Coordinates of C-alpha atoms in Angstrom, one line a residue:
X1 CA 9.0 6.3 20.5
X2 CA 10.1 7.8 17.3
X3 CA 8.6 5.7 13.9
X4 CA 9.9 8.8 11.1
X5 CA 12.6 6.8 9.0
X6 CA 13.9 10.1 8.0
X7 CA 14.5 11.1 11.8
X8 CA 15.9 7.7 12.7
X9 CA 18.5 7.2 9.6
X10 CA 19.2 10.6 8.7
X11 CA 20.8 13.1 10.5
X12 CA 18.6 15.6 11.8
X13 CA 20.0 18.7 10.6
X14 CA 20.8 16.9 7.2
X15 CA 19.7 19.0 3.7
X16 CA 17.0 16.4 3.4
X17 CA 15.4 16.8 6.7
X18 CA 15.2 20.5 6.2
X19 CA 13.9 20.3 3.0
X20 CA 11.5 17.7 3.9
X21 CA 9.9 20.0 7.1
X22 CA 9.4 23.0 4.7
X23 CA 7.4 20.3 2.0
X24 CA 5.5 18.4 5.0
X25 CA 4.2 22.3 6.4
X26 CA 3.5 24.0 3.1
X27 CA 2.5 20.6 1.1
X28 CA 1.3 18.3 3.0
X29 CA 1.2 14.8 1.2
X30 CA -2.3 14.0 1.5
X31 CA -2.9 11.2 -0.9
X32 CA -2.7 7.8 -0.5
X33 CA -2.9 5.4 -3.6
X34 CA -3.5 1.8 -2.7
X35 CA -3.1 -1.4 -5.0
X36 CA -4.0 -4.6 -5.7
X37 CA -1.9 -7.5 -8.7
X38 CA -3.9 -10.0 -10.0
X39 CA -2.0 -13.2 -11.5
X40 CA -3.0 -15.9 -14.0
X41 CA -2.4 -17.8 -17.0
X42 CA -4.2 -14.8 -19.1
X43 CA -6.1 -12.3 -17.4
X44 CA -7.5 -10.7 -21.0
X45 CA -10.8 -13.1 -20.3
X46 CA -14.0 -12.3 -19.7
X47 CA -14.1 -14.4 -16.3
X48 CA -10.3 -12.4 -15.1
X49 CA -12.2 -9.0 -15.9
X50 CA -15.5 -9.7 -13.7
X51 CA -13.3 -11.5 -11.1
X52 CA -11.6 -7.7 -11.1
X53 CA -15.3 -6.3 -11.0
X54 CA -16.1 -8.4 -8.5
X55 CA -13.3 -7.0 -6.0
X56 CA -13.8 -3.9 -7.2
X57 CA -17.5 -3.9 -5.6
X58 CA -15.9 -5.8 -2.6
X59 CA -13.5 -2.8 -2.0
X60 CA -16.0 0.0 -2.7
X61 CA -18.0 -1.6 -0.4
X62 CA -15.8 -1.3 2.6
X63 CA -16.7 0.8 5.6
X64 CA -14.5 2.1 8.4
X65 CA -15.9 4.8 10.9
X66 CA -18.9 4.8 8.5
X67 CA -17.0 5.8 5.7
X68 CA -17.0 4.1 2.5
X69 CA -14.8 4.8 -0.3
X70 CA -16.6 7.9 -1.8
X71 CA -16.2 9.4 1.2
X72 CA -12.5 9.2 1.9
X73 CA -11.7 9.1 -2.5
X74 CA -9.7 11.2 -4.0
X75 CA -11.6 13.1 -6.2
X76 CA -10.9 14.4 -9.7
X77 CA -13.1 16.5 -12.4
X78 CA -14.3 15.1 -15.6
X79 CA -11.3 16.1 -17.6
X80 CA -12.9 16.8 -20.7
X81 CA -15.7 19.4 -20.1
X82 CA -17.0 19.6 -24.0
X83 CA -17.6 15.8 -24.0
X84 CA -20.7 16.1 -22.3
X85 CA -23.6 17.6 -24.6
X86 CA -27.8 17.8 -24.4
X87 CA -28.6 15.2 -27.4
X88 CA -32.4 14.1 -28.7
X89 CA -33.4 10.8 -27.9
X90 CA -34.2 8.2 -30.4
X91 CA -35.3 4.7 -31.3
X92 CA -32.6 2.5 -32.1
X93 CA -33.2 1.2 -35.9
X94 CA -32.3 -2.4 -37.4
X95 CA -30.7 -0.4 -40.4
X96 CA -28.8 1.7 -37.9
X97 CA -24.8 1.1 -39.3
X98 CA -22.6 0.0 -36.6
X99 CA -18.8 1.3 -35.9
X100 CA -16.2 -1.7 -37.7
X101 CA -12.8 -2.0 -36.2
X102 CA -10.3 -4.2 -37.9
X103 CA -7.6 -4.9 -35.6
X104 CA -4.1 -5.3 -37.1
X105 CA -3.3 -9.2 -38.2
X106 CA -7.0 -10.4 -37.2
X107 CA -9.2 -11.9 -39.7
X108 CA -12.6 -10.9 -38.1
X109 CA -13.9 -7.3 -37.8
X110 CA -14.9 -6.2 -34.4
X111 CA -18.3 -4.9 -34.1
X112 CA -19.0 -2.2 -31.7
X113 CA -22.7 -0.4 -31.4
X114 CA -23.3 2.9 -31.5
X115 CA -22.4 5.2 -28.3
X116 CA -23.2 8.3 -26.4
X117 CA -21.3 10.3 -24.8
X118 CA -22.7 11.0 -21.4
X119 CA -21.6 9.0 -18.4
X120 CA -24.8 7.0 -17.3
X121 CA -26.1 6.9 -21.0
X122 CA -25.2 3.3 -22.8
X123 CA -28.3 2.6 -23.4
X124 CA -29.4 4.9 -26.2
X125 CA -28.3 6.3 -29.2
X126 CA -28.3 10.2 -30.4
X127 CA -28.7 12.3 -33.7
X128 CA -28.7 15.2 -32.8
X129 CA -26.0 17.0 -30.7
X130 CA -26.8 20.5 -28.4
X131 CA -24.1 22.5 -27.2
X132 CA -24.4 22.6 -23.3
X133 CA -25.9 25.9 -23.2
X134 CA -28.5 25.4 -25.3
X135 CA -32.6 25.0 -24.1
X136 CA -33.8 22.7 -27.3
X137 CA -33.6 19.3 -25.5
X138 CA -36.5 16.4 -26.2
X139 CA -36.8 13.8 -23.6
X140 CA -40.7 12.8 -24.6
X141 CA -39.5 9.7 -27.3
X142 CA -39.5 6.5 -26.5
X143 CA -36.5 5.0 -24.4
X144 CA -34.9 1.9 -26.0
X145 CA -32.9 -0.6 -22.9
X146 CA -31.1 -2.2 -25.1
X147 CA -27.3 -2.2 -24.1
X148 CA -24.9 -1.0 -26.3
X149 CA -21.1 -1.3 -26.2
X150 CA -18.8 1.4 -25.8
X151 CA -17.6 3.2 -29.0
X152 CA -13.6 2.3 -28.6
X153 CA -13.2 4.0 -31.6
X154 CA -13.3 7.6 -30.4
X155 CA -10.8 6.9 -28.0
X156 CA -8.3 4.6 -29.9
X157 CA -5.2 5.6 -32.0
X158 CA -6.7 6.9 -35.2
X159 CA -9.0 9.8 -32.9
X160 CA -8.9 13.3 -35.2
X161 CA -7.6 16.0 -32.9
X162 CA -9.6 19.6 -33.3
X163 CA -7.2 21.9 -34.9
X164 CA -9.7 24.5 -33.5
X165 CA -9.4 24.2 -29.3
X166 CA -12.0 26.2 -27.5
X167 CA -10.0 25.9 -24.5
X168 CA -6.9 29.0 -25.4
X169 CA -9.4 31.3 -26.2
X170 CA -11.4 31.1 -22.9
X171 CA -10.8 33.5 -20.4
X172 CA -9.2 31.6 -17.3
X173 CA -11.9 32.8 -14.8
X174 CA -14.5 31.3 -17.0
X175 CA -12.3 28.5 -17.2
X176 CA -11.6 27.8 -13.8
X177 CA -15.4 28.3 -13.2
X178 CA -16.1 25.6 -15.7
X179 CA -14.0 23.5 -14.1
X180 CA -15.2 24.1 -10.3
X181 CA -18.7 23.1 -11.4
X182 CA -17.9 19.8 -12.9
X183 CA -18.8 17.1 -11.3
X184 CA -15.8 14.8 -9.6
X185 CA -15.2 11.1 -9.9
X186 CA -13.0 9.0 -7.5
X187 CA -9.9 7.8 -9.0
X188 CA -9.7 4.2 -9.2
X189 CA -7.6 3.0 -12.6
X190 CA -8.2 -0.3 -13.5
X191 CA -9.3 -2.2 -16.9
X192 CA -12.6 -2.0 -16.1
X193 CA -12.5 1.9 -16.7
X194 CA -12.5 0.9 -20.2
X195 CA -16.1 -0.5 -19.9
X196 CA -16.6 2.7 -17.5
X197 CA -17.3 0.2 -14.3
X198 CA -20.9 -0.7 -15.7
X199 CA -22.2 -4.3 -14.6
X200 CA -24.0 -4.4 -18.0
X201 CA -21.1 -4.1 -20.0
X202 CA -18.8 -5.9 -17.9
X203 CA -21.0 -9.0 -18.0
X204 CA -21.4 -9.1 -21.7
X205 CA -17.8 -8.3 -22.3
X206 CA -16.0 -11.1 -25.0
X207 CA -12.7 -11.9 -25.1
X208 CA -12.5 -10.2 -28.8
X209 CA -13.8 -7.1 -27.4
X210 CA -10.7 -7.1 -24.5
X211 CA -7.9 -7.4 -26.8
X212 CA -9.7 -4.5 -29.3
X213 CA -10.0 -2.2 -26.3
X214 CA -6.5 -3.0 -24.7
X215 CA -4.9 -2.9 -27.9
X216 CA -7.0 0.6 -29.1
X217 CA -7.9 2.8 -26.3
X218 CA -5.8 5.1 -25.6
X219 CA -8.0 7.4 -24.0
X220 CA -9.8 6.9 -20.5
X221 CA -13.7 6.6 -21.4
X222 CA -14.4 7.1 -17.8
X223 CA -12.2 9.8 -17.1
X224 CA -11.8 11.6 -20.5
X225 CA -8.1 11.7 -20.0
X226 CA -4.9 10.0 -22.0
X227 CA -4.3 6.8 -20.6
X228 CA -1.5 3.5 -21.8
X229 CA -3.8 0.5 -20.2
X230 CA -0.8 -1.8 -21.0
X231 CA 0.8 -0.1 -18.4
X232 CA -1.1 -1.8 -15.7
X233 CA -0.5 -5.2 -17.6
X234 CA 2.4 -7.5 -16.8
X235 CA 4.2 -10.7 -18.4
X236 CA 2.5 -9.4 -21.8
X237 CA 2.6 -11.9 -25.1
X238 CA 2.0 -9.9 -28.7
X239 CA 2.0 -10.9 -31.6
X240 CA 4.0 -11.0 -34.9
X241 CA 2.5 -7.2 -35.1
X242 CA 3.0 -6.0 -32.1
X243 CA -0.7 -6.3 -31.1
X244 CA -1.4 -7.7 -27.4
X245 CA -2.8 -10.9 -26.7
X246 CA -2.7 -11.7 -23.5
X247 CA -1.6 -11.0 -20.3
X248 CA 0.1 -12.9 -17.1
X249 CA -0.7 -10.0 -14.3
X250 CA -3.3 -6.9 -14.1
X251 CA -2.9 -3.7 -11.1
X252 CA -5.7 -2.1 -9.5
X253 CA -5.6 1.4 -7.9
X254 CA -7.8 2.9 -5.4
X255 CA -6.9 6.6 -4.0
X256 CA -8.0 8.1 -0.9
X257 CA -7.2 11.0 0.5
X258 CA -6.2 12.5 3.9
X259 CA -8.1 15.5 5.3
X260 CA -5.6 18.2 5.8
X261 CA -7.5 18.9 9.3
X262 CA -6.8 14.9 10.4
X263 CA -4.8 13.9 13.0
X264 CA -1.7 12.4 11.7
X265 CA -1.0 9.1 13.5
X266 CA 2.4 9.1 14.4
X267 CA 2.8 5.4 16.0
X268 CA 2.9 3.7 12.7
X269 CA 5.7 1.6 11.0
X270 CA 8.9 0.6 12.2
X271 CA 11.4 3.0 11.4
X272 CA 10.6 2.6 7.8
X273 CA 7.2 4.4 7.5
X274 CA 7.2 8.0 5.4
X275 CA 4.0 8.4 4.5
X276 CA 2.2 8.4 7.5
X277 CA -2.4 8.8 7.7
X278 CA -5.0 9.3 9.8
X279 CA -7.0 6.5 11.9
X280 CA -9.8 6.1 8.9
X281 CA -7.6 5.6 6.6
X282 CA -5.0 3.2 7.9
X283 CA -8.0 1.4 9.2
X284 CA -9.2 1.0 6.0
X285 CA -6.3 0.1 4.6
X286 CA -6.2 -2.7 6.7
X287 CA -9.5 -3.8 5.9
X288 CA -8.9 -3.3 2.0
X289 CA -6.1 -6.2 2.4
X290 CA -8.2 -8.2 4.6
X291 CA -10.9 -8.1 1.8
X292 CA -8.7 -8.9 -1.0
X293 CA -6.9 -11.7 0.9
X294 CA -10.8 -13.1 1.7
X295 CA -11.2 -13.0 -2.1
X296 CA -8.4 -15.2 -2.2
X297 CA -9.1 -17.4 0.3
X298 CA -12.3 -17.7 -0.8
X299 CA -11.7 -19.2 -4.0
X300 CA -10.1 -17.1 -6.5
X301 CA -11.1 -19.1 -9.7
X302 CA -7.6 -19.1 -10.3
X303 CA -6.1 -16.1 -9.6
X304 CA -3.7 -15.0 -7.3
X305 CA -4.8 -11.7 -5.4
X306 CA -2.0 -9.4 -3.7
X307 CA -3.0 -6.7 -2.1
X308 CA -0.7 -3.7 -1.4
X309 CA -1.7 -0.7 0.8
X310 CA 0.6 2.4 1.5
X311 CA 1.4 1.0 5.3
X312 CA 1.6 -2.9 4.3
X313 CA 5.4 -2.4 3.8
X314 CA 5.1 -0.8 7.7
X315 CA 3.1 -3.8 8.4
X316 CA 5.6 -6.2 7.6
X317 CA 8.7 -4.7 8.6
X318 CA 6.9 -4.1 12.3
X319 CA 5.6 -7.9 12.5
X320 CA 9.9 -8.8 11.7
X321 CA 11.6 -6.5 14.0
X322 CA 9.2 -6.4 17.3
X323 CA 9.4 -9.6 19.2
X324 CA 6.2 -11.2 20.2
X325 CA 6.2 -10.6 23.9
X326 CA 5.0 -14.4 24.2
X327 CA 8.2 -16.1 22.7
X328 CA 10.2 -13.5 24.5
X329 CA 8.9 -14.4 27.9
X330 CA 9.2 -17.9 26.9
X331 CA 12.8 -17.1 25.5
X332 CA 13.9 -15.8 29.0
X333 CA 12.1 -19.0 30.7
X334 CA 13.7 -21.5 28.9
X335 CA 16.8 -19.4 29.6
X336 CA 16.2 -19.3 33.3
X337 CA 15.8 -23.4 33.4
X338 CA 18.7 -23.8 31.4
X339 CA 20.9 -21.2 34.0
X340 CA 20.3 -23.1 36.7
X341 CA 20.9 -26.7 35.8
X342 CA 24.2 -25.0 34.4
X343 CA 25.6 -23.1 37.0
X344 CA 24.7 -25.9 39.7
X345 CA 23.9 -29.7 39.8
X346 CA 20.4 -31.1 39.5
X347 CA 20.4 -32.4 43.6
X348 CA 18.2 -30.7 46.4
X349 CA 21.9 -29.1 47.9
X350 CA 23.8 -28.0 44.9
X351 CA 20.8 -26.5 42.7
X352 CA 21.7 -23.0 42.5
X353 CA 18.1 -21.7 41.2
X354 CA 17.6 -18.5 43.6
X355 CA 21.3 -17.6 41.9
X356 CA 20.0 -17.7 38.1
X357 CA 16.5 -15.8 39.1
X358 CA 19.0 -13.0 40.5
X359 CA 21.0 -13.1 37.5
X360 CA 18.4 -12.9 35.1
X361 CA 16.7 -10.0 37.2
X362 CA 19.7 -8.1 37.4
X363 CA 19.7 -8.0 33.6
X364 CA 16.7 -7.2 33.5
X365 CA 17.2 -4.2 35.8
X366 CA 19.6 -2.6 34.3
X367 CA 17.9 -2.8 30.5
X368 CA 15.1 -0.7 32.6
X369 CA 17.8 1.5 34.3
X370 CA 19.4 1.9 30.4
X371 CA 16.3 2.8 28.8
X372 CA 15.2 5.4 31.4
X373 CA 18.7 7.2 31.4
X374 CA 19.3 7.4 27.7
X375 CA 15.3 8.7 27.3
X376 CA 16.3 11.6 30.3
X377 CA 19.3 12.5 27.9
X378 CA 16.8 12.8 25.0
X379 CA 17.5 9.9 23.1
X380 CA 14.5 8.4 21.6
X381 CA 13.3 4.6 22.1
X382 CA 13.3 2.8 18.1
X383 CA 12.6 -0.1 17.1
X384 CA 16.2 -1.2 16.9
X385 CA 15.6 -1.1 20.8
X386 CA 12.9 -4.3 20.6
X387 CA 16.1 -7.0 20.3
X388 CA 18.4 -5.5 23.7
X389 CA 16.2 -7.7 25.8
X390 CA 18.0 -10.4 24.2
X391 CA 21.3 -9.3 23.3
X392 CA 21.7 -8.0 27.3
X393 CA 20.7 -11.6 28.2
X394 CA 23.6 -13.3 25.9
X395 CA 26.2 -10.1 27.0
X396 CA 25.2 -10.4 30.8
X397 CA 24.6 -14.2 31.5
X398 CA 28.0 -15.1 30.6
X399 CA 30.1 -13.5 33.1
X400 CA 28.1 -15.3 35.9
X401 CA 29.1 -18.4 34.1
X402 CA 33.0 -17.1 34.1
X403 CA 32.7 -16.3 37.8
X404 CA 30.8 -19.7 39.0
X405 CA 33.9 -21.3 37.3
X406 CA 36.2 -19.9 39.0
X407 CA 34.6 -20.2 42.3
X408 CA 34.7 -24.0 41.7
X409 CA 38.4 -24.3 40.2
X410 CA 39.4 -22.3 43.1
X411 CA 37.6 -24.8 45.8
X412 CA 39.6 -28.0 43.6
X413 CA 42.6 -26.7 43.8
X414 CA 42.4 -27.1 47.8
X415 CA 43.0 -30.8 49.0
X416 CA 42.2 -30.2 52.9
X417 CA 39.9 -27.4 54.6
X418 CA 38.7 -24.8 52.6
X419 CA 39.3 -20.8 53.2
X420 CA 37.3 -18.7 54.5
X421 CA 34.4 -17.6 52.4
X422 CA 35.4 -14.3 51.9
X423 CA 39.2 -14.9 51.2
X424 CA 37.2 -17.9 48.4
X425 CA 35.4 -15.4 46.8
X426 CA 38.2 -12.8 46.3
X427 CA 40.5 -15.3 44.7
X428 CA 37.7 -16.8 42.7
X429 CA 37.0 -13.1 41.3
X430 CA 40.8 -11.9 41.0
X431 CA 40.7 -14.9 38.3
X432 CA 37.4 -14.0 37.0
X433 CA 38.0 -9.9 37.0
X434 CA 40.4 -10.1 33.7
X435 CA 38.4 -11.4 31.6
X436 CA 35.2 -9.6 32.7
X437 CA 36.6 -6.6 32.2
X438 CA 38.8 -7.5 28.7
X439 CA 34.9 -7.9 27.4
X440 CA 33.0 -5.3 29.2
X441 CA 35.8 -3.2 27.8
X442 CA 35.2 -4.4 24.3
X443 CA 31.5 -3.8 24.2
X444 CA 31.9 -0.4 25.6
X445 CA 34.5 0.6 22.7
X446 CA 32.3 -0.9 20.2
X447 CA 29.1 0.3 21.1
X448 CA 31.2 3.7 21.6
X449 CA 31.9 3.8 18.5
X450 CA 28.4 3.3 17.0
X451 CA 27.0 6.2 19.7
X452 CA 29.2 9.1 18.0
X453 CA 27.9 8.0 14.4
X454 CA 25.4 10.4 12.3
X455 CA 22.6 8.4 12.5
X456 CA 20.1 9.2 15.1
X457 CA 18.6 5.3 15.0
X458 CA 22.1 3.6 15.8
X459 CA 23.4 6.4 18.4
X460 CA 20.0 6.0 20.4
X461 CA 20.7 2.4 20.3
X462 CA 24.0 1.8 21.0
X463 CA 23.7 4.4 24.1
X464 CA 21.1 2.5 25.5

C-alpha cells in the first residue's frame, strides 16, 4: 500500500520526485519538531506560565520503549562558549545594588537581583570573573540559597556588543574543538526558557517580571542564542508605546530526532504524510498528544491546550478517509435487508432474499477480482481505494434493480399463460441490456479517462 503523498499525487518521474530521492539519500530529514498552543484571556500571568511548566514536566516525562525525551532530543551546543567562566563565590550583602529596569510608559521600576552566568548557578552572586583556562578558582566560602532572579538586562535591547570578537581570530580547528566539547541541551523553545526552566524561578515569577522579560529579552538565557519571544505569542495587545501587555495564545516546541540507522515506518498517513519516523518516535508522538489532551481534560484552569505533533495532520486525514470496518459491514447489512424487501414482496413465496445475497456477493467478488488484477499490473492499493466498497455497491446494485423490472413488466404484459422461462428471461433482458450497457459504458469512459491522468493516486484508482 503506498502512503508517500509525493508518489501518490505526483508523477513519478516528475523534477520534484527526482529531486526529492537525491535530498532523502544524501540528507535525510531527521528532525521532528512537535508543538503545543495554549489559549486564554492573557496568558502573560504567573498561573498561564506554571500551567506551561507544568506540561512541560508532563511531556519531559513521557516514556516510550524506555525512552524519555533526552533520549530521543534533538540536541544543540551552548551557543555562546565565552559565557561560561570560573567565578569566586561570595556572600550576598544587604548593600549589594540591584539591576533597575524602567520599562517604557510604566511608572514603577523593575527590580531584578544580581545574576551569574553559569547554567545551574541562580543562587549566588560573583566578583570576580576567571577566564576558563585559568586554575585560581575558590569554592571554600560560604554558599548563600537565596534565589535570585535572572539578570534580563544582559540579554535585552540595550546589550553592548564587543567590538573585539575572539571568535575570527581562532583557528577553526580550535574552534571546532571548542565547540565538540560543549555540552548539548535539548531544544525545547518556550517562555519558560526565559526563566531557564528553573521551578524556583518559575514559582516566584510576577506578572511585572513577564511583561519586562517579554518586552526586553531578546536573547535566549538558556540557550545563549538571539531569540524574538513574541514570536511564539498570538492575539497580542500593546500599548500606546508599543510595549506588550498581554497575550491571547502561547506555542511550545519540543524536537526530537530520528536516528539515521532507524527503520523508517512506511505505513503511516493517508496519502498526505511526508515526513515519515521511526516506531519510538511516532509512538511518542502519540503519547505527547494524549498527555496534553489529559491536561486538558483534566482541568486546564482555563486554558485551552492543542497539541500538534508532526503525524497528527496523518492522524486525522486517516481517521476521515478509511471507513470503520464496523459501519461498513453494517452499511452492506442494512443494504442487503433493504435489497430484498425491494426486489421481492415481504410473503414466504415472493421474498426474493437468496437473489439479493448473490447480488451483493457478486459485488463483492469482483472488488476482490479488481484489486488483485490492478496490484499484478503494478498498480498500488491508496487510500482513495478505502470508498470502492461503496461506490461498487451503488454502481452494481442498480442494474439488478433495472433487470427485476423488466422481468415483471414483461410477465404483466401477458393476460393468459405465461412463456417459457427461458424465452421470459431473454425478453426481460433485451429490454434491460440498453440501458445496462448505456451506463456500464459511461463508467468505463469516465473512469478511462481518469486512468490515463499523471497522477499515480487517481490512475491506480480509477483502474481498479
Amino acid at each position: 500500500m503506498e502512503h508517500k503523498a509525493n508518489l501518490l499525487w505526483i508523477p513519478a518521474n516528475s523534477t520534484y520526485n527526482t529531486n526529492k530521492a537525491w535530498l532523502d539519500l544524501n540528507f535525510k530529514k531527521t528532525i521532528r519538531t512537535e508543538m503545543m498552543i495554549m489559549k486564554g484571556d492573557n496568558i502573560l500571568t504567573p498561573q498561564a506560565i506554571k500551567k506551561m511548566y507544568k506540561i512541560y514536566k508532563s511531556v519531559n516525562a513521557i516514556t516510550v520503549d524506555g525512552k524519555s525525551f533526552e533520549d530521543i532530543c534533538t540536541r544543540v551546543p551552548i551557543a555562546d562558549i565565552f559565557q561560561t567562566k570560573k567565578r569566586r563565590r561570595r556572600e550576598v550583602k544587604a548593600t549589594d545594588s540591584p539591576i533597575i529596569i524602567q520599562l517604557k510608559n510604566e511608572d514603577d521600576d523593575y527590580i531584578l537581583g544580581d545574576e551569574d552566568d553559569q547554567e545551574y548557578d541562580e543562587k549566588y552572586t560573583y566578583d570576580e570573573e576567571y577566564g576558563i583556562w585559568d586554575e585560581a578558582y575558590y569554592d571554600d566560602e560560604p554558599i548563600v540559597s537565596t534565589t535570585q532572579r535572572i539578570n534580563f538586562k544582559k540579554y535585552g535591547q540595550n546589550t553592548v556588543k564587543n567590538s573585539s570578537d575572539p571568535l575570527p581570530d581562532i583557528p577553526k580547528n580550535i574552534y571546532c574543538d571548542l565547540v565538540t566539547t560543549l555540552s548539548e541541551k535539548c531544544v525545547s523553545h518556550s517562555l519558560l526558557e526565559i526563566w531557564r526552566f528553573s521551578e524556583d524561578l518559575i514559582s516566584s515569577v510576577t506578572t511585572q517580571e513577564i511583561l519586562a522579560a517579554v518586552n526586553w529579552v531578546e536573547k535566549s538565557p538558556w540557550f545563549g542564542h538571539q531569540a524574538d519571544f513574541s514570536q511564539l505569542l498570538g492575539g497580542i495587545k500593546r500599548n500606546s508605546t508599543g510595549q506588550i501587555v498581554s497575550a491571547e495564545a502561547a506555542r511550545m516546541f519540543w524536537s526530537i530526532r530520528v536516528p539515521e540507522d532507524a527503520q523508517i515506518v512506511e505505513s503511516q498517513g493517508s496519502g498526505v504524510e511526508l515526513e515519515f519516523g521511526d516506531a519510538t518516535s511516532l509512538a511518542w508522538e502519540e503519547e505527547f498528544v494524549r498527555v496534553i489532551q489529559g491536561e486538558s481534560s483534566e482541568g486546564s484552569d482555563g486554558y485551552e491546550l492543542i497539541p500538534n505533533a508532526v503525524n497528527s495532520y496523518g492522524e486525522v486525514s486517516s481517521q476521515a478517509i478509511f471507513f470503520d470496518g464496523t459501519l461498513m459491514a453494517g452499511g452492506y447489512f442494512l443494504m442487503f435487508i433493504y435489497t430484498a424487501m425491494m426486489l421481492g414482496r415481504i410473503n414466504c413465496i415472493e421474498v426474493r432474499v437468496f437473489l439479493a445475497i448473490a447480488g451483493i456477493s457478486s459485488i463483492l467478488m469482483g472488488l476482490v477480482i479488481a484489486v488483485g488484477i490492478s496490484s499484478l499490473l503494478g498498480f498500488p492499493y491508496t487510500p482513495m481505494h478505502a470508498i470502492l466498497p461503496f461506490l461498487c455497491l451503488g454502481i452494481g446494485i442498480d442494474d439488478m434493480f433495472v433487470i427485476v423490472q423488466c422481468l415483471a413488466n414483461q410477465k404483466s404484459s401477458y393476460s393468459g399463460d405465461l412463456p417459457p422461462v427461458s424465452k421470459l428471461i431473454g425478453a426481460a433482458l433485451k429490454h434491460a441490456g440498453v440501458s445496462i450497457t448505456v451506463t456500464s459504458v459511461t463508467d468505463v469512459l469516465a473512469f478511462g479517462v481518469g486512468a490515463v491522468t499523471a497522477m499515480p493516486g487517481l490512475q491506480s484508482f480509477c483502474v481498479c
